[in-house]
Every structure is written in structure tokens, then in C-alpha cells.
CSV table of C-alpha atoms in Angstrom, one decimal:
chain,number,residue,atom,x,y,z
A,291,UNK,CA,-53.5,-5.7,37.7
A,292,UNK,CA,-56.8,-5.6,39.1
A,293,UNK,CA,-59.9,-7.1,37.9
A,294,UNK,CA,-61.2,-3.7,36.5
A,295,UNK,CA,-59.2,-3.9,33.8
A,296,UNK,CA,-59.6,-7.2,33.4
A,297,UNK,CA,-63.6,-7.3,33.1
A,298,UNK,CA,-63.8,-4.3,30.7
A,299,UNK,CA,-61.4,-4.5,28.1
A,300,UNK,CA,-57.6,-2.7,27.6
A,301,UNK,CA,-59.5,0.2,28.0
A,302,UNK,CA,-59.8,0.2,31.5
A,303,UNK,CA,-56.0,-0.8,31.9
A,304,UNK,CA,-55.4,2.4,33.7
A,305,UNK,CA,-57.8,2.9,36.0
A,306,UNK,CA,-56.7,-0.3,37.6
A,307,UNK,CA,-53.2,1.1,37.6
A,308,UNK,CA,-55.1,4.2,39.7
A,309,UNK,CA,-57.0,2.3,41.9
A,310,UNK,CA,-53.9,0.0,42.7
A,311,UNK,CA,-52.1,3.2,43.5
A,312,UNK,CA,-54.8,4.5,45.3
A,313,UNK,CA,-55.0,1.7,47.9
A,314,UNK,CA,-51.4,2.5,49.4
A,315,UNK,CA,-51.2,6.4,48.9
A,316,UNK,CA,-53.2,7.8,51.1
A,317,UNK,CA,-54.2,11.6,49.7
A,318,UNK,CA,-52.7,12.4,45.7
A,319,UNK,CA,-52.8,14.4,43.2
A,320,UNK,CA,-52.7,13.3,39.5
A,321,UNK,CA,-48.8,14.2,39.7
A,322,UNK,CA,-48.2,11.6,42.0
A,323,UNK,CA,-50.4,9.2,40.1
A,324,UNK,CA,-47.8,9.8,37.0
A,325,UNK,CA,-45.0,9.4,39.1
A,326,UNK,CA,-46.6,6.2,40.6
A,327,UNK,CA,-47.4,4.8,37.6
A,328,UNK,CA,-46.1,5.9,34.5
A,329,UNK,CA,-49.8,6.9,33.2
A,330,UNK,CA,-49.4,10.1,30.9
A,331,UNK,CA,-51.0,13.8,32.8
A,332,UNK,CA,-54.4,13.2,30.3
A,333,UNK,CA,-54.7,9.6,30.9
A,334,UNK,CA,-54.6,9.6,34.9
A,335,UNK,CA,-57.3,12.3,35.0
A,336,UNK,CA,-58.9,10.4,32.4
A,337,UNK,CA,-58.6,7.2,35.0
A,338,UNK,CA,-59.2,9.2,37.9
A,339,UNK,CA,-62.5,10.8,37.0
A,340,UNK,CA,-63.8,7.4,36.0
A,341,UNK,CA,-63.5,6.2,39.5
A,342,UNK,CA,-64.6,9.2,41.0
A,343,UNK,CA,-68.0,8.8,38.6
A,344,UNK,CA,-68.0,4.9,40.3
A,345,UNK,CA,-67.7,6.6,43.9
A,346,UNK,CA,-64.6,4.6,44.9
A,347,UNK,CA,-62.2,7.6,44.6
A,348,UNK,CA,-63.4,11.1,46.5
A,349,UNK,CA,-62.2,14.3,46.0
A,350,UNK,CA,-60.9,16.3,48.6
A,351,UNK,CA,-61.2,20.0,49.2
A,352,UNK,CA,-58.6,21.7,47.4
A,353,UNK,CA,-55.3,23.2,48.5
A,354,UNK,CA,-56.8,26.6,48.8
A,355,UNK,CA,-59.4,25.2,50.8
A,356,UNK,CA,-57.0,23.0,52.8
A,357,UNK,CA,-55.5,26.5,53.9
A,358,UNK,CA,-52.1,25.2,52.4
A,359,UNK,CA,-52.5,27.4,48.8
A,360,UNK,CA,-49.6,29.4,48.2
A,361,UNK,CA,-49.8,30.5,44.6
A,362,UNK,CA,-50.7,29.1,41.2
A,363,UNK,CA,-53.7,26.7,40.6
A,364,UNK,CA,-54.5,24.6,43.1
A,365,UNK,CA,-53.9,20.8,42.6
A,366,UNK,CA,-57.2,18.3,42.7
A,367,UNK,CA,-56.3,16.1,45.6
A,368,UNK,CA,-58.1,12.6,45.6
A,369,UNK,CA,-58.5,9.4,48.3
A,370,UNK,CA,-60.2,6.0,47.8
A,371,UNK,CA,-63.9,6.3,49.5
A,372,UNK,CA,-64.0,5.8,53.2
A,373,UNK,CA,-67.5,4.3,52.2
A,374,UNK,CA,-66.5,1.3,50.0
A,375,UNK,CA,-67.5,-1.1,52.9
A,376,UNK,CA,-65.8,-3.2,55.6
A,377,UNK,CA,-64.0,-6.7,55.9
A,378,UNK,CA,-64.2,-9.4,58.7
A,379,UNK,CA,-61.7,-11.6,59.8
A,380,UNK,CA,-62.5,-14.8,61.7
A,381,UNK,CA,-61.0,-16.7,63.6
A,382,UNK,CA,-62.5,-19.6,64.8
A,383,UNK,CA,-60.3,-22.1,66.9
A,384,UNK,CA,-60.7,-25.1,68.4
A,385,UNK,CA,-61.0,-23.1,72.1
A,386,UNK,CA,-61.7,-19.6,71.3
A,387,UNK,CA,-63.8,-17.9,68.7
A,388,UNK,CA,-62.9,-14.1,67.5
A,389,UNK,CA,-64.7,-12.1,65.2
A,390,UNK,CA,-63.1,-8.7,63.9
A,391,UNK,CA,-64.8,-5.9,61.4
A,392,UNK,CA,-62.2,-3.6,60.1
A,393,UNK,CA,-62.6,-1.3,57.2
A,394,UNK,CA,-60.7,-1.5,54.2
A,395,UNK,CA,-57.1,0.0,55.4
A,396,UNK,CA,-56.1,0.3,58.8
A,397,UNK,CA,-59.1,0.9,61.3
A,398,UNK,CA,-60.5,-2.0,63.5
A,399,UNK,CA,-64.5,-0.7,64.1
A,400,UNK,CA,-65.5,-4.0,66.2
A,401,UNK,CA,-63.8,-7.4,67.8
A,402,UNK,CA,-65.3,-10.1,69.6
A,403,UNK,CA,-63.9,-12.8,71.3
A,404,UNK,CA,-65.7,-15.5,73.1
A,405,UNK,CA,-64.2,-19.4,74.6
A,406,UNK,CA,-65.6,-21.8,72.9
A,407,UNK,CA,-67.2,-25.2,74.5
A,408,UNK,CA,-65.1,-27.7,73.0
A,409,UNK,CA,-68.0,-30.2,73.0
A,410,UNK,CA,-70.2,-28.6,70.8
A,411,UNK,CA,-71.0,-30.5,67.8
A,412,UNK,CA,-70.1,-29.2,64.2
A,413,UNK,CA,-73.7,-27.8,63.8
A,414,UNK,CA,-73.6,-25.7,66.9
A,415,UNK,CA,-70.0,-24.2,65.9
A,416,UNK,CA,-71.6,-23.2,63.1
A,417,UNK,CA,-74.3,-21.6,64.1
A,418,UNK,CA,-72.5,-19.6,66.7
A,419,UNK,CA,-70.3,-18.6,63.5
A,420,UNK,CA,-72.5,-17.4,61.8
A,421,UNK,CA,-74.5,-15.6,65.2
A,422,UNK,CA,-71.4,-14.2,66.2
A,423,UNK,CA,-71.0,-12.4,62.7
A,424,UNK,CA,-74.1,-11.4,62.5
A,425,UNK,CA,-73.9,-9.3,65.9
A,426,UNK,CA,-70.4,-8.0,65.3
A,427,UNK,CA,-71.7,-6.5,61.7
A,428,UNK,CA,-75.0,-4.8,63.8
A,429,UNK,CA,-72.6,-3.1,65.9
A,430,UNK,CA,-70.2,-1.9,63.1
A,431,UNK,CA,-73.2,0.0,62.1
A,432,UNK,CA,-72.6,-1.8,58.3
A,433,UNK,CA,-75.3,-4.0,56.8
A,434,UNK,CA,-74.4,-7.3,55.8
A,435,UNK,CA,-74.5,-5.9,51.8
A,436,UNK,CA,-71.9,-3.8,53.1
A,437,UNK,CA,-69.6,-6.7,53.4
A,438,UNK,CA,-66.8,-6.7,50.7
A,439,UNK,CA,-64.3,-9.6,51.9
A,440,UNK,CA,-64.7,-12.5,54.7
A,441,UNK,CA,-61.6,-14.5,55.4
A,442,UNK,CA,-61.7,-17.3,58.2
A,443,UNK,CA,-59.3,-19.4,59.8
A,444,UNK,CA,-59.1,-22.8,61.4
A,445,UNK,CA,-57.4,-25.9,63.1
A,446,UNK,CA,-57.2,-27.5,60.1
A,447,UNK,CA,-55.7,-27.7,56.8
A,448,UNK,CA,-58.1,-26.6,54.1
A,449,UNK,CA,-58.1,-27.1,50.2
A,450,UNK,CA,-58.6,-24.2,48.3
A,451,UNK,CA,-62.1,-24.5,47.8
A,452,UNK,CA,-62.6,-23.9,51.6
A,453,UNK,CA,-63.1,-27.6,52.4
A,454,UNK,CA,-61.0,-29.7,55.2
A,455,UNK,CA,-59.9,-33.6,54.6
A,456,UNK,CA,-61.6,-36.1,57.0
A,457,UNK,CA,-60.2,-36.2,60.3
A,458,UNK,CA,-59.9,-39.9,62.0
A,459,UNK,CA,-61.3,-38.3,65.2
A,460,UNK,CA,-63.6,-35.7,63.2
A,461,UNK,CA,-61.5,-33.4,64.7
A,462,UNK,CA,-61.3,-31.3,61.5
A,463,UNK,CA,-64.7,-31.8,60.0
A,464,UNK,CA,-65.9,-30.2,63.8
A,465,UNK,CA,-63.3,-27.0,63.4
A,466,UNK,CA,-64.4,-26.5,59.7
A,467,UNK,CA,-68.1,-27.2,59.9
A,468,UNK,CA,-68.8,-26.6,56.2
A,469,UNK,CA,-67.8,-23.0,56.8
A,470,UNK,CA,-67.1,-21.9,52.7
A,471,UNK,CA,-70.9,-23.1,52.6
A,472,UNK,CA,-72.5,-21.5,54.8
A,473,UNK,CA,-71.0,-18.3,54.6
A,474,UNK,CA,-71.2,-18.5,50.8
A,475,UNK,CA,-74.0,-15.5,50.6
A,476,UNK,CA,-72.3,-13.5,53.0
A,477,UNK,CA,-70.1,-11.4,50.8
A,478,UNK,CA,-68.3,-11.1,47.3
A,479,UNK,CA,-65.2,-13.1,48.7
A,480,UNK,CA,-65.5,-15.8,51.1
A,481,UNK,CA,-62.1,-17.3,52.1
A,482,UNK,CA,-61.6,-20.2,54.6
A,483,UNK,CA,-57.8,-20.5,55.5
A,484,UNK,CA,-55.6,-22.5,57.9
A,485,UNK,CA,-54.7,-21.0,61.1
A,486,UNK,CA,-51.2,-21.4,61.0
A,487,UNK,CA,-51.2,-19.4,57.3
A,488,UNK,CA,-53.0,-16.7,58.4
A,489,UNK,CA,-50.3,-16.6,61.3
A,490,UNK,CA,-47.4,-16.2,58.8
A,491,UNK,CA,-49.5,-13.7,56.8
A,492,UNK,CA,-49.7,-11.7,60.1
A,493,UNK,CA,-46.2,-12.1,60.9
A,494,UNK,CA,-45.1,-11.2,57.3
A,495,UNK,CA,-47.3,-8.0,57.3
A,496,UNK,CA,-46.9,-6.2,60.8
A,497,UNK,CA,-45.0,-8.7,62.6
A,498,UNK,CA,-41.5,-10.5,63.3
A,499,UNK,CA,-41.3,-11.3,59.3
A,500,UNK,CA,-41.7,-8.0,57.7
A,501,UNK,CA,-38.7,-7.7,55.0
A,502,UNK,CA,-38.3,-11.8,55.4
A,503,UNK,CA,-38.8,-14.0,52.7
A,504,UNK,CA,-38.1,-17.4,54.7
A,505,UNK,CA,-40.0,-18.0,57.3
A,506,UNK,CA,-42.5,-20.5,59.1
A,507,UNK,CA,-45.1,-18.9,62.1
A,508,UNK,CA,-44.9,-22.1,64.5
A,509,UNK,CA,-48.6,-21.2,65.8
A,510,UNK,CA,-48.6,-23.1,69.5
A,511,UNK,CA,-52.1,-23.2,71.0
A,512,UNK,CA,-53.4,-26.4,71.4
A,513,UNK,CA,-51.5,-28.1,68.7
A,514,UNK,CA,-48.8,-27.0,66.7
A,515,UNK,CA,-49.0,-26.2,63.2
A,516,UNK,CA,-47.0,-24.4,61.1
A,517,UNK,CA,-47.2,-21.4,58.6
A,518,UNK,CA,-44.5,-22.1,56.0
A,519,UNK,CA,-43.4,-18.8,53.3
A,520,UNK,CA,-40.6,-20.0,51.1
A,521,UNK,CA,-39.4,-17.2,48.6
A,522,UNK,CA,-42.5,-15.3,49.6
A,523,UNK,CA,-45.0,-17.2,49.0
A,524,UNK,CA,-46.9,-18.9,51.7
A,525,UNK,CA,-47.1,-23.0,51.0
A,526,UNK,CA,-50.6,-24.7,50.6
A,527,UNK,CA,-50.2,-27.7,49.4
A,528,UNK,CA,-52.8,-30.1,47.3
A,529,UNK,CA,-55.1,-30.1,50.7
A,530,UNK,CA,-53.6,-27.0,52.8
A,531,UNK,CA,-51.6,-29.4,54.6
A,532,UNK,CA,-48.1,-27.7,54.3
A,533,UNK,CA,-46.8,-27.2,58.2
A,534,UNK,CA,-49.8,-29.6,59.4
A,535,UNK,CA,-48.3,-30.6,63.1
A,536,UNK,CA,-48.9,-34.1,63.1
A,537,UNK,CA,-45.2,-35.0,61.9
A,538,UNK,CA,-44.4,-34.1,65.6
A,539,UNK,CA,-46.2,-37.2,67.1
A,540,UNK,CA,-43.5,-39.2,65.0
A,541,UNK,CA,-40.5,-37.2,65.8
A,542,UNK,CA,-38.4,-39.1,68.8
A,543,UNK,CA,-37.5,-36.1,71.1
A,544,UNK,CA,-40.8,-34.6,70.7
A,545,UNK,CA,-43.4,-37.4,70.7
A,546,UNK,CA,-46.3,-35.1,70.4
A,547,UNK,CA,-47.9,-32.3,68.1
A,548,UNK,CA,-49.3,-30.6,71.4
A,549,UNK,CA,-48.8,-26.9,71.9
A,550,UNK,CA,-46.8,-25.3,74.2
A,551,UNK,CA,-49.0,-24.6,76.9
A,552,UNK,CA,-49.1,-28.7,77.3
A,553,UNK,CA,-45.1,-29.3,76.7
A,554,UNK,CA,-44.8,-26.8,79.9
A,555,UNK,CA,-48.0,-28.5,82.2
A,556,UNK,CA,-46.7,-31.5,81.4
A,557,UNK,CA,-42.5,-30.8,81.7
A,558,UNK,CA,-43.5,-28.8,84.9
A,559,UNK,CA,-45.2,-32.1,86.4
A,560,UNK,CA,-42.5,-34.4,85.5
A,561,UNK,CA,-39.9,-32.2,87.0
A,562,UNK,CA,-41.7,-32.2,90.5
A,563,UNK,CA,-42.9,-36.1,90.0
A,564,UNK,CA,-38.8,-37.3,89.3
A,565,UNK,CA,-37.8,-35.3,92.6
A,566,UNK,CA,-35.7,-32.7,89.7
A,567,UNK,CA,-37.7,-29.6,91.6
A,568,UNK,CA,-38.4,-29.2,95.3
A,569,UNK,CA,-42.0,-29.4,96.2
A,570,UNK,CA,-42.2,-27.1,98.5
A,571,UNK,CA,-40.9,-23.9,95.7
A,572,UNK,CA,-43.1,-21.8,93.7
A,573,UNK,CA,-43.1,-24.5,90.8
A,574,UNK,CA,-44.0,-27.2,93.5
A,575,UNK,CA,-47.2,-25.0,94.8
A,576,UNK,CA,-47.9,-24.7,90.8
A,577,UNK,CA,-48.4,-28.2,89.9
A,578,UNK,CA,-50.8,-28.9,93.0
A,579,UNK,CA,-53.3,-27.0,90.4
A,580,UNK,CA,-55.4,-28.9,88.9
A,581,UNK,CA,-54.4,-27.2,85.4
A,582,UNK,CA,-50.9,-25.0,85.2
A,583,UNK,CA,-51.3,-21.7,84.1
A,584,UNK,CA,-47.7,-21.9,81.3
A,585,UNK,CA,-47.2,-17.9,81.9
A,586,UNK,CA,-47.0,-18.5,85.5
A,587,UNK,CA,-44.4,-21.1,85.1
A,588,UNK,CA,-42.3,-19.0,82.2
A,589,UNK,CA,-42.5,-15.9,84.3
A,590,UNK,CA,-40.6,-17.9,87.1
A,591,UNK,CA,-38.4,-18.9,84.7
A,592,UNK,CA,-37.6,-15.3,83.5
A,593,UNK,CA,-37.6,-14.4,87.2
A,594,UNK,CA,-34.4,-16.7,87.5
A,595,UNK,CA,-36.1,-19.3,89.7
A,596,UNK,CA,-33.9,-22.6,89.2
A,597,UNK,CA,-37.1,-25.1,89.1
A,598,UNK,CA,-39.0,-23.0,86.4
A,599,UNK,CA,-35.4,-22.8,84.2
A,600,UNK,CA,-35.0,-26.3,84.3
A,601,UNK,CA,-38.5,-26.7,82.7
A,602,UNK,CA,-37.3,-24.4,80.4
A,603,UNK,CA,-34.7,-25.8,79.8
A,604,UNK,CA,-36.5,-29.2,78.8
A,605,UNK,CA,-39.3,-27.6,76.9
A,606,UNK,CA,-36.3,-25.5,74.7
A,607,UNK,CA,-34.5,-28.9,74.1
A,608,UNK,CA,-38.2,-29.9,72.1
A,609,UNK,CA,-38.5,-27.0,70.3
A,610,UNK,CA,-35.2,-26.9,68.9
A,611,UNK,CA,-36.0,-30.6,67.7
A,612,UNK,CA,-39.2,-28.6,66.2
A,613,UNK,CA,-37.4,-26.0,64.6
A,614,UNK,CA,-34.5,-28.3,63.6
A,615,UNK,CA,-36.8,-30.4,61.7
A,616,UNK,CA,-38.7,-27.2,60.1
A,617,UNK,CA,-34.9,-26.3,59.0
A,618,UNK,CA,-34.3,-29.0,57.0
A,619,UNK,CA,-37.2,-29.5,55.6
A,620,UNK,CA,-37.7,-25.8,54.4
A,621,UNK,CA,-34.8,-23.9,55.3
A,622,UNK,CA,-35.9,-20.3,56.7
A,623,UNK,CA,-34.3,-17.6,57.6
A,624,UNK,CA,-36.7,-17.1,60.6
A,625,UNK,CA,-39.0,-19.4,62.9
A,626,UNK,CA,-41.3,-17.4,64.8
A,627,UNK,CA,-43.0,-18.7,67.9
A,628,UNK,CA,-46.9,-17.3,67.5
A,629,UNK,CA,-49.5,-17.6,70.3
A,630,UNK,CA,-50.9,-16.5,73.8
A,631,UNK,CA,-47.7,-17.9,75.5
A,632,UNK,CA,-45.4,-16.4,72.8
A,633,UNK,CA,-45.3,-13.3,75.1
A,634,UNK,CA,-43.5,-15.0,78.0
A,635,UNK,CA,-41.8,-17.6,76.1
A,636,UNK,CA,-38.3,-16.1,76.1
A,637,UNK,CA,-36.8,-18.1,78.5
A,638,UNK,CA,-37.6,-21.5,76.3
A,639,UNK,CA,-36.3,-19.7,73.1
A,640,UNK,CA,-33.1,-18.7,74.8
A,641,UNK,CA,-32.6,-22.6,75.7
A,642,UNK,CA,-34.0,-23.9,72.1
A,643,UNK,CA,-31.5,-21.4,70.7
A,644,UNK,CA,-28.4,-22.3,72.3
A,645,UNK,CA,-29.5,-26.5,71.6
A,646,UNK,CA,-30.7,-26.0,68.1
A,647,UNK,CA,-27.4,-25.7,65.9
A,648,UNK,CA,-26.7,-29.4,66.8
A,649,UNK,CA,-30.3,-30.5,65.0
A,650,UNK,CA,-28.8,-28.9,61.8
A,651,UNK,CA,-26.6,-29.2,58.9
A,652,UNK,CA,-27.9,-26.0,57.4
A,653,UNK,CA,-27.2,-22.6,59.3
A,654,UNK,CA,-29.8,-22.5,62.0
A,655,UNK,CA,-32.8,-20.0,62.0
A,656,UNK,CA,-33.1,-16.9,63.9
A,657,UNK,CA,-36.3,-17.6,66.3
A,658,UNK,CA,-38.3,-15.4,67.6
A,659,UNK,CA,-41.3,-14.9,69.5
A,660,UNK,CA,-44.5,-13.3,68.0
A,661,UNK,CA,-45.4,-9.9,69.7
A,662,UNK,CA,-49.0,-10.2,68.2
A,663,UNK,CA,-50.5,-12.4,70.8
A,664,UNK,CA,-53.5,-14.3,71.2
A,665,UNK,CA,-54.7,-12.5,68.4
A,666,UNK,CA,-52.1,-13.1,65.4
A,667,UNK,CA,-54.9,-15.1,63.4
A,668,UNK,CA,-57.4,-12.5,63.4
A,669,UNK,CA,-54.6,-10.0,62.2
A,670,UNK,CA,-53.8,-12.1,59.5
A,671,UNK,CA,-57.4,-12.8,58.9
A,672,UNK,CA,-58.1,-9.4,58.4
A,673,UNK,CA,-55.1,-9.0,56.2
A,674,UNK,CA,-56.1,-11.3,53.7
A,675,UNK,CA,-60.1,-10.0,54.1
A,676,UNK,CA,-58.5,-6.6,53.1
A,677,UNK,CA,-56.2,-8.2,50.0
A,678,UNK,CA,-59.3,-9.6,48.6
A,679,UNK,CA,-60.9,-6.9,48.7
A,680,UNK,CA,-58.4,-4.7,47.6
A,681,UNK,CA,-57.4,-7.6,44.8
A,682,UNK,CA,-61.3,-9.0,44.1
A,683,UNK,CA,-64.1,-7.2,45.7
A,684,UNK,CA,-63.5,-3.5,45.4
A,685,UNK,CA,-62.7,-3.7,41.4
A,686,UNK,CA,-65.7,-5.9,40.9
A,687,UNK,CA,-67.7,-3.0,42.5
A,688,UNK,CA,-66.0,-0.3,40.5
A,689,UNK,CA,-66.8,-3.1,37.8
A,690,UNK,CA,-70.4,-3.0,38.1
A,691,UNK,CA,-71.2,0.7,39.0
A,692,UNK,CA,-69.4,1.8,35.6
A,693,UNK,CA,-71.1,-0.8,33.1
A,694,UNK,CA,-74.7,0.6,35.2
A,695,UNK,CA,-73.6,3.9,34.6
A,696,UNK,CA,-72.4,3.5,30.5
């Protein structure tokens, strides 16, 4: 139940039940708020014109007007306000920084994203944070008191007050630069989130895990780290630290919590350096580069090109060892692969799939690749931005305008 009815009494017990309704129903009419919720005809009116007095319900012309009026009296149709505010979804990661305003259901109204210099110190990330947000809300055309829920994520695990653990190398202090801080003022909700969690909230809500209940999103950028949901729930842990990647770096077979795009540079080089690939082929040309463009190399490997499959082949072998690991520990149904190179990773995930029931007791996982991209933590970023303020901000405001108006 929402906060409404929460914060003023039994009272208001059903027009939360309304405004719940309301957020997934699109246009209704009182008859569809009974059937939605149980509320008597009287009551839901009742509910209904109370949020239509706090502006967070509309009503919308009338069937007659609508042009579909056939005969009787014409139902009251209703929708929540299209001007309750927007959200924002961050994500800021340890290369890249995206910023994305979005209204409160389904419309994207801005998105930025700028590389990041990875030498910046934790003040300047900051700054450009908050910069970046500030110029992405101008251009929404919404002021910043306009701002009902901010959600961002980072390489790092983070407690649930929005602080990360010290990092040996400062690695996680840099990525998290007291972000629940400084963006405090900025609206009603402020949430700071692990990459990796927002990932599996992506995945769960219009990805590869809709309909799952057991599943980790392995996000592979420059590290990996995974998103873990067991029963339906997505796992935090006493610091946000459930899925952190650094378990890898002990694992023999694996040796190393780096992402993808490394395991393939670096499996690419080896098979050249040992003589394994000819250095004269299209993978032998590739490694000359100074820095290997992954795609290149997995497109060969989708192409059929021998060299390129025997990378594949290599880099599968470690991500079954991955995935068999993430098996036992939490057995899912699903392990999806998340990320820029999720969209040519196939030929690694057919490899890891045929090597992976011999890391397991348990019945292996299904794994997939994401089809959201480079930009799966700004989805799920704007997911949970738009729970909050479906869940926090948005009954708060109803909140406040019906005590001002009693």
C-alpha cells in the first residue's frame, strides 16, 4: 500500500488502492477501479475525486465527447496526471557517464552519455555528476523541483544508505564520490545502487528475465560483477556486496575479475603469441592494434573464422567456470550476460554452454545474452527512479496537496 494511506489515517486506505491501480491502467472508469480493487461503486468515486482535488488523477473528456457514446450515460473516464514530474536515472561508471530523464511511465524525454577520463579525481566525478544532471533537466524543459525520484548506479557495492566500503586502491570511494550527499537536495528520493543490481532490475523488467524468478545479470564491462535475484528479490547484502566480482581473482580457471572485453584482448593475444592462430589472418592483423576492439574479434568468430572460434572457445571455457561458480552458490534458473559486448557475444555463450554442465552438480542455467546493451544500467536506473516514485514520491505529493487543501 502506498504511503497515502499510510500518512493520513485508514481513511485514506482507498485512495492508495486507486492510485496504485492507477499507475498500471492506463485510462478507467470507476467500474474498472471496483473490478481492480474490490473498493465498493461510492467508495472509488469517493477515492477518485480526492485525487482528482490533489491533481494527480485527470479527467478525461467523456465517452460522448470521445465520439465512442452509444447510449446511456456516459462513463467518467480518469488517468494519473501527465504533469506529476519526471525521474532520472544515472548511471555513472568507471568509463562512461549516462544521464536519462524519463517521465513517470514509459517515455524517455532526454539521455546523455559522455566517456569519462578515468583519471579524474573523486571531486571532479562529482562535479561532472552533478553538471551533467543539471543540463539534462534544462533540456527536459522540467525544473529541478520538478524532480520526483533520482536513482544512480555504480562500480561498487553500496550500503543502503548510499555509501560504498573503502576500496584498497580507492577504487570505490573514486566511482561513488559521496554521491547520496551531494545529490541529497535534488529530489524527494535519492537512491544510489550497484551497477550490477540495477542490471538485473533491467533484465527482470523488459529484458531476458521477465517471468524469472532466479536469475543473476553477469554485468561485463570493465570488471565483472553480478546482479543476483533469488525468489524475486534482488540480494544486497550488509554492504551491497552480493555478486561483487572479486571472488573471480581467486577462482583457478579464471584468475581475474576483468570483464569480457579484456578476457577476449587478452585470449586473442595469447592465441597469436603461442603460434595457436596464424599471423597473417584477420585475428593476426587484429592484435597488431594497439587495443582490440572484442566485437571485431566475436564477429569473426560468428563469421566461422577458425582463429576467432578458438578464442571463443577459450574465453567460453572461463565463463562457464563463472557461471558454474554463480550456480552453486545461488542456483538460478537464468545467467544473463549484460553489457556493450553482450550483443556479439554468442559465439562465447555457445562454447560456455556446451562446457558448463561439467562445473555443476545442480542442473545448469540457461545463459543468455542481454539484448539491452550498453545501456542496461540506465534502464534499470530508470526503473527503480520510477518505483520510487510510484512507491514514495508521488503519494507524498498527493500527501501534502490534500492536508494543504483540508
Amino acid at each position: 500500500m502506498t504511503e497515502v494511506s499510510a500518512g493520513l489515517g485508514t481513511g485514506r486506505a482507498s485512495v492508495g488502492a486507486v492510485l496504485d491501480f492507477a499507475w498500471s491502467a492506463g485510462e478507467f472508469t470507476a467500474t474498472d477501479v471496483m473490478a481492480g480493487t474490490s473498493l465498493t461503486r461510492s467508495t472509488a468515486i469517493d477515492a477518485i475525486d480526492t485525487l482528482l482535488g490533489a491533481e494527480v488523477l485527470r479527467e478525461l473528456p467523456n465517452a460522448r465527447v470521445a465520439g465512442s457514446y452509444r447510449s446511456g450515460r456516459p462513463s467518467r473516464r480518469f488517468a494519473l496526471s501527465p504533469d506529476l514530474g519526471v525521474v532520472v536515472g544515472i548511471d555513472a561508471g568507471d568509463t562512461h557517464l549516462a544521464v536519462t530523464v524519463a517521465d513517470t511511465l514509459d517515455q524517455t524525454l532526454v539521455h546523455h552519455r559522455v566517456e569519462l577520463d578515468q583519471t579524474q579525481s573523486a571531486h571532479e566525478r562529482r562535479g561532472l555528476i552533478i553538471e551533467t544532471l543539471g543540463t539534462a533537466l534544462d533540456e527536459s524543459g522540467f525544473s529541478r523541483d520538478r524532480l520526483l525520484a533520482l536513482c544512480v548506479g555504480v562500480a561498487a557495492p553500496v550500503d543502503r544508505n548510499g555509501i560504498s566500503p573503502p576500496h584498497p586502491d580507492g577504487f570505490w570511494e573514486r566511482t561513488n564520490p559521496g554521491l547520496a550527499e551531494a545529490l541529497r537536495d535534488w529530489a524527494p528520493v535519492v537512491e544510489i545502487k550497484n551497477d550490477a543490481q540495477l542490471a538485473a532490475v533491467a533484465e527482470g523488467a523488459v529484458g531476458a528475465a521477465i517471468g524469472c524468478r532466479d536469475y543473476v545479470a553477469l554485468l561485463s564491462s570493465e570488471r565483472y560483477g553480478g546482479g543476483v535475484v533469488v525468489d524475486g528479490h534482488v540480494l544486497h547484502g550488509a554492504h551491497g556486496g552480493v555478486g561483487e566480482g572479486v571472488v573471480f581473482d581467486h577462482i583457478i580457471g579464471v584468475g581475474s575479475a576483468n570483464g569480457l572485453p579484456y578476457s577476449v584482448q587478452d585470449t586473442a593475444r595469447e592465441v597469436v603469441a603461442s603460434g595457436g592462430a596464424s599471423r597473417e589472418g584477420a585475428l593476426g592483423r587484429l592484435v597488431e592494434e594497439e587495443r582490440i576492439d572484442p566485437r571485431l574479434v566475436l564477429t569473426l568468430a560468428a563469421s566461422g573464422d577458425a582463429d576467432a572460434l578458438l578464442v571463443a572457445e577459450r574465453v567460453g571455457a572461463v565463463v562457464a567456470r563463472i557461471v558454474g561458480v554463480l550456480g552453486s552458490m545461488y542456483d538460478p534458473a537464468r545467467v544473463i550476460l549484460c553489457g556493450a559486448v553482450a550483443e556479439s557475444i554468442e559465439p562465447v555463450l555457445a562454447a560456455a554452454r556446451r562446457i558448463l554442465p561439467e562445473e555443476l552438480h545442480l542442473p545448469a542455467p540457461e545463459i543468455l545474452a542481454s539484448t539491452l546493451g550498453a545501456e542496461v544500467v540506465s534502464v534499470g536506473a530508470v526503473a527503480t527512479a520510477r518505483r520510487a516514485a510510484r512507491d514514495r514520491a508521488v503519494p507524498r505529493l498527493a500527501e501534502q496537496r490534500l492536508t494543504a487543501g483540508a
